[in-house]
Amino acid sequence: MGIVGKIKQISTSTLELLKEDPLLIDAFFAAKWLPESAFWQRASWYTGESVEKTKQEARARFGKLPSPHGLWRFIPGKRKHWKKAYDWQALEEQFLAEWEIPELDLHKYWQEITFLLAGYVPGYVTSQWTIPELTVSKKFKKDFLSFLVIKNSAWDGFPLVNAFGAGTEIGDETGYGYDRYLLPSKVEQIFDGLLELSLEGYQNRFIRESQKAEPLPWIDWSEDKAEMLDCMTEYYNEMVDYYRCAVSQHQALLLYLT
């Protein structure tokens, strides 16, 4: 299946808790798989022994940790301590409430989407496919660029919108890099950038790229171009709707790879 890009709405109160004690990030994501999680209600077609095993493993992993020492069995190999003793039942309820709102799943298309929105391919920032105004030193080691929105780009006059690549790193580095977060004010800036780019501007970038002699190789141009454009359009609309919802609820966002 490959590496998947996801965006998750999160309340500012929960985000502040994770920022204060990043070791809680593992607990936050583990709560998604708990038997009581709304995820399973939305994914009711997932049944069978493997699903039940996942639920019970999440229950056993999350537990009701009474003291900082519980960390050692919750996150094997990390010999660090919680910053304080938590009311784990209350924390579980708080995290479960966050999963009432689902993630936005960009599936394997997060690189293509970022190119069409922001003008670069994550993980290949120093490659020839990054538009010239975003040029960085060959010594640049990050997978993502840090800007939010660049108005009136030299690329096509429309804004560059870093809707999946932006954000402040949080927690420990995973096998796919760091998780990142956007505060509500940043979420609003990116949402405005998406609206200013517009669906037409986004689609035109795809069309122009498809007409090049050597187009972006991350897009499979052997497929039907109309179908591929429909696919990219669907993700753009989903992202706009997800950002719109977050702005209306004054939510922060987590951005991550799995």
Tab-separated table of C-alpha atoms in Angstrom:
chain	number	residue	atom	x	y	z
A	1	MET	CA	0.000	0.000	0.000
A	2	GLY	CA	2.919	2.353	0.586
A	3	ILE	CA	3.203	5.423	2.774
A	4	VAL	CA	-0.105	7.173	3.453
A	5	GLY	CA	-0.652	10.860	4.259
A	6	LYS	CA	-3.290	11.865	6.795
A	7	ILE	CA	-4.686	15.022	8.393
A	8	LYS	CA	-6.562	14.964	11.709
A	9	GLN	CA	-8.643	17.676	13.328
A	10	ILE	CA	-7.860	18.077	17.011
A	11	SER	CA	-9.051	20.425	19.728
A	12	THR	CA	-6.628	23.063	20.969
A	13	SER	CA	-6.946	21.680	24.505
A	14	THR	CA	-5.799	18.219	23.417
A	15	LEU	CA	-3.051	19.686	21.249
A	16	GLU	CA	-1.715	21.696	24.187
A	17	LEU	CA	-1.661	18.500	26.233
A	18	LEU	CA	0.384	16.729	23.542
A	19	LYS	CA	2.746	19.681	23.203
A	20	GLU	CA	3.318	19.751	26.962
A	21	ASP	CA	3.939	16.003	27.154
A	22	PRO	CA	4.727	14.562	23.671
A	23	LEU	CA	4.884	11.031	25.064
A	24	LEU	CA	1.082	11.188	25.099
A	25	ILE	CA	1.011	11.229	21.294
A	26	ASP	CA	1.265	7.435	21.239
A	27	ALA	CA	-1.723	7.207	23.565
A	28	PHE	CA	-3.696	9.604	21.384
A	29	PHE	CA	-3.228	7.484	18.269
A	30	ALA	CA	-3.747	4.230	20.174
A	31	ALA	CA	-7.181	5.493	21.252
A	32	LYS	CA	-8.330	5.368	17.613
A	33	TRP	CA	-8.266	1.558	17.753
A	34	LEU	CA	-10.035	1.108	21.087
A	35	PRO	CA	-13.242	-0.961	20.890
A	36	GLU	CA	-15.312	2.115	21.806
A	37	SER	CA	-13.776	4.324	19.119
A	38	ALA	CA	-16.041	5.952	16.547
A	39	PHE	CA	-13.602	4.688	13.915
A	40	TRP	CA	-15.144	1.228	14.137
A	41	GLN	CA	-18.659	2.622	13.748
A	42	ARG	CA	-17.621	4.288	10.500
A	43	ALA	CA	-15.752	1.177	9.369
A	44	SER	CA	-18.455	-1.326	10.237
A	45	TRP	CA	-17.537	-3.491	7.242
A	46	TYR	CA	-14.267	-4.397	9.012
A	47	THR	CA	-15.068	-7.636	10.804
A	48	GLY	CA	-13.393	-10.853	11.781
A	49	GLU	CA	-10.732	-12.105	14.134
A	50	SER	CA	-8.073	-9.625	13.032
A	51	VAL	CA	-10.356	-6.686	13.866
A	52	GLU	CA	-11.179	-8.058	17.290
A	53	LYS	CA	-7.489	-8.672	17.901
A	54	THR	CA	-6.693	-5.066	16.963
A	55	LYS	CA	-9.341	-3.775	19.368
A	56	GLN	CA	-8.139	-5.903	22.248
A	57	GLU	CA	-4.500	-5.073	21.621
A	58	ALA	CA	-5.424	-1.385	21.724
A	59	ARG	CA	-7.311	-1.918	24.962
A	60	ALA	CA	-4.375	-3.773	26.489
A	61	ARG	CA	-1.872	-1.228	25.172
A	62	PHE	CA	-3.778	1.818	26.348
A	63	GLY	CA	-4.798	0.353	29.679
A	64	LYS	CA	-5.546	2.386	32.743
A	65	LEU	CA	-2.041	3.444	33.640
A	66	PRO	CA	-1.917	4.417	37.324
A	67	SER	CA	1.580	5.890	37.455
A	68	PRO	CA	4.529	7.022	35.316
A	69	HIS	CA	5.967	3.506	35.520
A	70	GLY	CA	3.185	2.315	33.219
A	71	LEU	CA	4.980	3.974	30.322
A	72	TRP	CA	7.503	1.172	30.157
A	73	ARG	CA	4.887	-1.363	29.091
A	74	PHE	CA	2.899	1.129	27.047
A	75	ILE	CA	5.785	2.228	24.825
A	76	PRO	CA	8.410	-0.553	24.913
A	77	GLY	CA	11.962	0.651	24.577
A	78	LYS	CA	11.325	4.264	25.579
A	79	ARG	CA	12.814	4.753	29.020
A	80	LYS	CA	11.294	8.167	29.579
A	81	HIS	CA	8.760	9.299	32.109
A	82	TRP	CA	5.428	11.025	31.844
A	83	LYS	CA	5.628	14.590	33.069
A	84	LYS	CA	2.910	13.841	35.594
A	85	ALA	CA	0.532	11.115	36.703
A	86	TYR	CA	-2.654	11.250	34.642
A	87	ASP	CA	-6.250	10.323	35.227
A	88	TRP	CA	-6.157	7.718	32.465
A	89	GLN	CA	-9.893	7.165	32.372
A	90	ALA	CA	-10.485	10.870	31.789
A	91	LEU	CA	-7.670	10.975	29.255
A	92	GLU	CA	-9.106	8.011	27.391
A	93	GLU	CA	-12.497	9.711	27.188
A	94	GLN	CA	-10.871	12.902	25.930
A	95	PHE	CA	-8.926	11.108	23.212
A	96	LEU	CA	-11.907	9.006	22.165
A	97	ALA	CA	-13.934	12.196	21.754
A	98	GLU	CA	-11.294	13.488	19.342
A	99	TRP	CA	-11.808	10.431	17.105
A	100	GLU	CA	-15.471	11.306	16.659
A	101	ILE	CA	-14.098	13.425	13.812
A	102	PRO	CA	-12.358	11.164	11.279
A	103	GLU	CA	-9.015	11.722	9.641
A	104	LEU	CA	-8.690	13.008	6.120
A	105	ASP	CA	-6.913	10.185	4.322
A	106	LEU	CA	-4.875	11.302	1.305
A	107	HIS	CA	-3.844	7.691	0.735
A	108	LYS	CA	-0.726	7.364	-1.445
A	109	TYR	CA	-1.396	10.634	-3.312
A	110	TRP	CA	0.001	13.085	-0.754
A	111	GLN	CA	3.120	13.744	-2.876
A	112	GLU	CA	1.193	14.483	-6.069
A	113	ILE	CA	-1.305	16.640	-4.175
A	114	THR	CA	1.482	18.618	-2.493
A	115	PHE	CA	3.117	19.238	-5.872
A	116	LEU	CA	-0.115	20.571	-7.386
A	117	LEU	CA	-0.867	22.717	-4.329
A	118	ALA	CA	2.587	23.865	-3.247
A	119	GLY	CA	4.985	23.324	-6.130
A	120	TYR	CA	7.304	20.652	-4.710
A	121	VAL	CA	7.393	16.906	-4.097
A	122	PRO	CA	7.878	15.973	-0.412
A	123	GLY	CA	11.122	14.105	0.105
A	124	TYR	CA	12.521	15.448	-3.162
A	125	VAL	CA	12.663	19.139	-2.334
A	126	THR	CA	16.059	19.639	-4.011
A	127	SER	CA	15.036	17.865	-7.215
A	128	GLN	CA	14.365	19.443	-10.609
A	129	TRP	CA	10.639	19.109	-9.972
A	130	THR	CA	10.591	21.838	-7.311
A	131	ILE	CA	9.492	25.099	-8.927
A	132	PRO	CA	12.385	27.633	-9.091
A	133	GLU	CA	11.057	30.134	-6.538
A	134	LEU	CA	11.180	27.421	-3.867
A	135	THR	CA	14.802	26.516	-4.532
A	136	VAL	CA	16.717	25.494	-1.399
A	137	SER	CA	20.310	24.474	-0.742
A	138	LYS	CA	21.340	20.975	-1.734
A	139	LYS	CA	22.217	20.565	1.959
A	140	PHE	CA	18.518	20.886	2.884
A	141	LYS	CA	17.564	17.612	4.580
A	142	LYS	CA	13.869	18.035	5.401
A	143	ASP	CA	11.140	16.220	3.474
A	144	PHE	CA	8.786	19.216	3.617
A	145	LEU	CA	9.128	22.965	3.200
A	146	SER	CA	7.838	25.106	6.055
A	147	PHE	CA	5.894	27.910	4.352
A	148	LEU	CA	2.119	28.234	4.683
A	149	VAL	CA	1.008	30.234	1.635
A	150	ILE	CA	2.982	32.142	-1.002
A	151	LYS	CA	0.704	34.520	-2.854
A	152	ASN	CA	1.003	35.343	-6.542
A	153	SER	CA	3.520	32.622	-7.332
A	154	ALA	CA	5.849	32.968	-10.292
A	155	TRP	CA	4.621	29.513	-11.292
A	156	ASP	CA	1.207	30.678	-12.504
A	157	GLY	CA	0.168	33.745	-10.512
A	158	PHE	CA	-1.918	31.663	-8.105
A	159	PRO	CA	-0.851	30.980	-4.517
A	160	LEU	CA	1.328	28.087	-3.432
A	161	VAL	CA	-0.524	26.394	-0.594
A	162	ASN	CA	1.423	24.021	1.658
A	163	ALA	CA	-1.709	22.342	2.980
A	164	PHE	CA	-0.072	19.018	3.831
A	165	GLY	CA	3.594	19.978	4.147
A	166	ALA	CA	3.385	22.812	6.661
A	167	GLY	CA	3.315	22.564	10.430
A	168	THR	CA	5.473	22.498	13.546
A	169	GLU	CA	7.130	19.193	14.422
A	170	ILE	CA	5.934	17.449	17.557
A	171	GLY	CA	7.051	14.354	19.429
A	172	ASP	CA	9.742	11.872	18.436
A	173	GLU	CA	10.661	11.079	14.874
A	174	THR	CA	8.804	8.058	13.533
A	175	GLY	CA	9.803	5.823	10.657
A	176	TYR	CA	8.131	8.378	8.386
A	177	GLY	CA	9.524	11.543	9.933
A	178	TYR	CA	7.900	13.793	12.517
A	179	ASP	CA	4.219	14.397	13.099
A	180	ARG	CA	3.367	18.078	12.645
A	181	TYR	CA	0.638	20.414	13.871
A	182	LEU	CA	-1.059	23.603	12.745
A	183	LEU	CA	-2.669	26.000	15.195
A	184	PRO	CA	-6.134	27.349	14.272
A	185	SER	CA	-4.723	30.664	12.993
A	186	LYS	CA	-2.428	28.763	10.603
A	187	VAL	CA	-5.284	26.495	9.539
A	188	GLU	CA	-7.289	29.567	8.581
A	189	GLN	CA	-4.412	30.999	6.537
A	190	ILE	CA	-4.068	27.788	4.563
A	191	PHE	CA	-7.822	27.532	4.061
A	192	ASP	CA	-7.876	31.045	2.615
A	193	GLY	CA	-5.009	30.047	0.330
A	194	LEU	CA	-6.919	27.011	-0.909
A	195	LEU	CA	-9.910	29.156	-1.748
A	196	GLU	CA	-7.739	31.718	-3.520
A	197	LEU	CA	-6.022	29.003	-5.545
A	198	SER	CA	-9.491	27.710	-6.487
A	199	LEU	CA	-10.429	24.422	-8.072
A	200	GLU	CA	-9.834	25.883	-11.512
A	201	GLY	CA	-6.297	26.973	-10.656
A	202	TYR	CA	-5.532	23.573	-9.159
A	203	GLN	CA	-6.902	21.719	-12.171
A	204	ASN	CA	-5.015	23.963	-14.588
A	205	ARG	CA	-1.748	23.012	-12.885
A	206	PHE	CA	-2.523	19.352	-13.526
A	207	ILE	CA	-3.456	20.008	-17.143
A	208	ARG	CA	-0.326	22.051	-17.860
A	209	GLU	CA	1.876	19.415	-16.238
A	210	SER	CA	0.234	16.645	-18.287
A	211	GLN	CA	1.081	18.490	-21.502
A	212	LYS	CA	4.821	18.742	-20.801
A	213	ALA	CA	7.307	16.611	-22.709
A	214	GLU	CA	8.662	15.374	-19.361
A	215	PRO	CA	5.904	15.728	-16.776
A	216	LEU	CA	6.184	14.961	-13.070
A	217	PRO	CA	7.093	11.249	-12.850
A	218	TRP	CA	5.203	10.758	-9.560
A	219	ILE	CA	1.941	10.864	-11.506
A	220	ASP	CA	1.189	7.764	-13.580
A	221	TRP	CA	0.514	9.386	-16.928
A	222	SER	CA	-0.153	5.996	-18.516
A	223	GLU	CA	-3.560	6.082	-16.857
A	224	ASP	CA	-6.502	7.894	-18.392
A	225	LYS	CA	-5.746	11.605	-17.791
A	226	ALA	CA	-9.399	12.533	-17.324
A	227	GLU	CA	-9.790	9.881	-14.633
A	228	MET	CA	-6.559	10.978	-12.965
A	229	LEU	CA	-7.731	14.594	-12.979
A	230	ASP	CA	-11.020	13.505	-11.414
A	231	CYS	CA	-9.043	11.706	-8.699
A	232	MET	CA	-6.863	14.745	-7.951
A	233	THR	CA	-9.955	16.981	-7.998
A	234	GLU	CA	-11.718	14.790	-5.467
A	235	TYR	CA	-8.810	15.072	-3.055
A	236	TYR	CA	-8.688	18.858	-3.498
A	237	ASN	CA	-12.399	19.151	-2.687
A	238	GLU	CA	-12.050	16.867	0.331
A	239	MET	CA	-9.138	18.924	1.625
A	240	VAL	CA	-11.040	22.195	1.209
A	241	ASP	CA	-14.029	20.729	3.056
A	242	TYR	CA	-11.828	19.375	5.846
A	243	TYR	CA	-10.069	22.698	6.315
A	244	ARG	CA	-13.410	24.513	6.183
A	245	CYS	CA	-14.751	22.318	8.980
A	246	ALA	CA	-11.637	22.857	11.095
A	247	VAL	CA	-11.857	26.630	10.657
A	248	SER	CA	-15.557	26.696	11.550
A	249	GLN	CA	-14.876	24.704	14.742
A	250	HIS	CA	-11.652	26.616	15.560
A	251	GLN	CA	-9.755	23.326	15.513
A	252	ALA	CA	-6.057	22.667	15.128
A	253	LEU	CA	-4.723	20.005	12.746
A	254	LEU	CA	-2.227	17.172	12.989
A	255	LEU	CA	-0.440	16.169	9.767
A	256	TYR	CA	1.428	12.880	9.528
A	257	LEU	CA	2.507	9.859	7.495
A	258	THR	CA	1.728	6.229	8.316
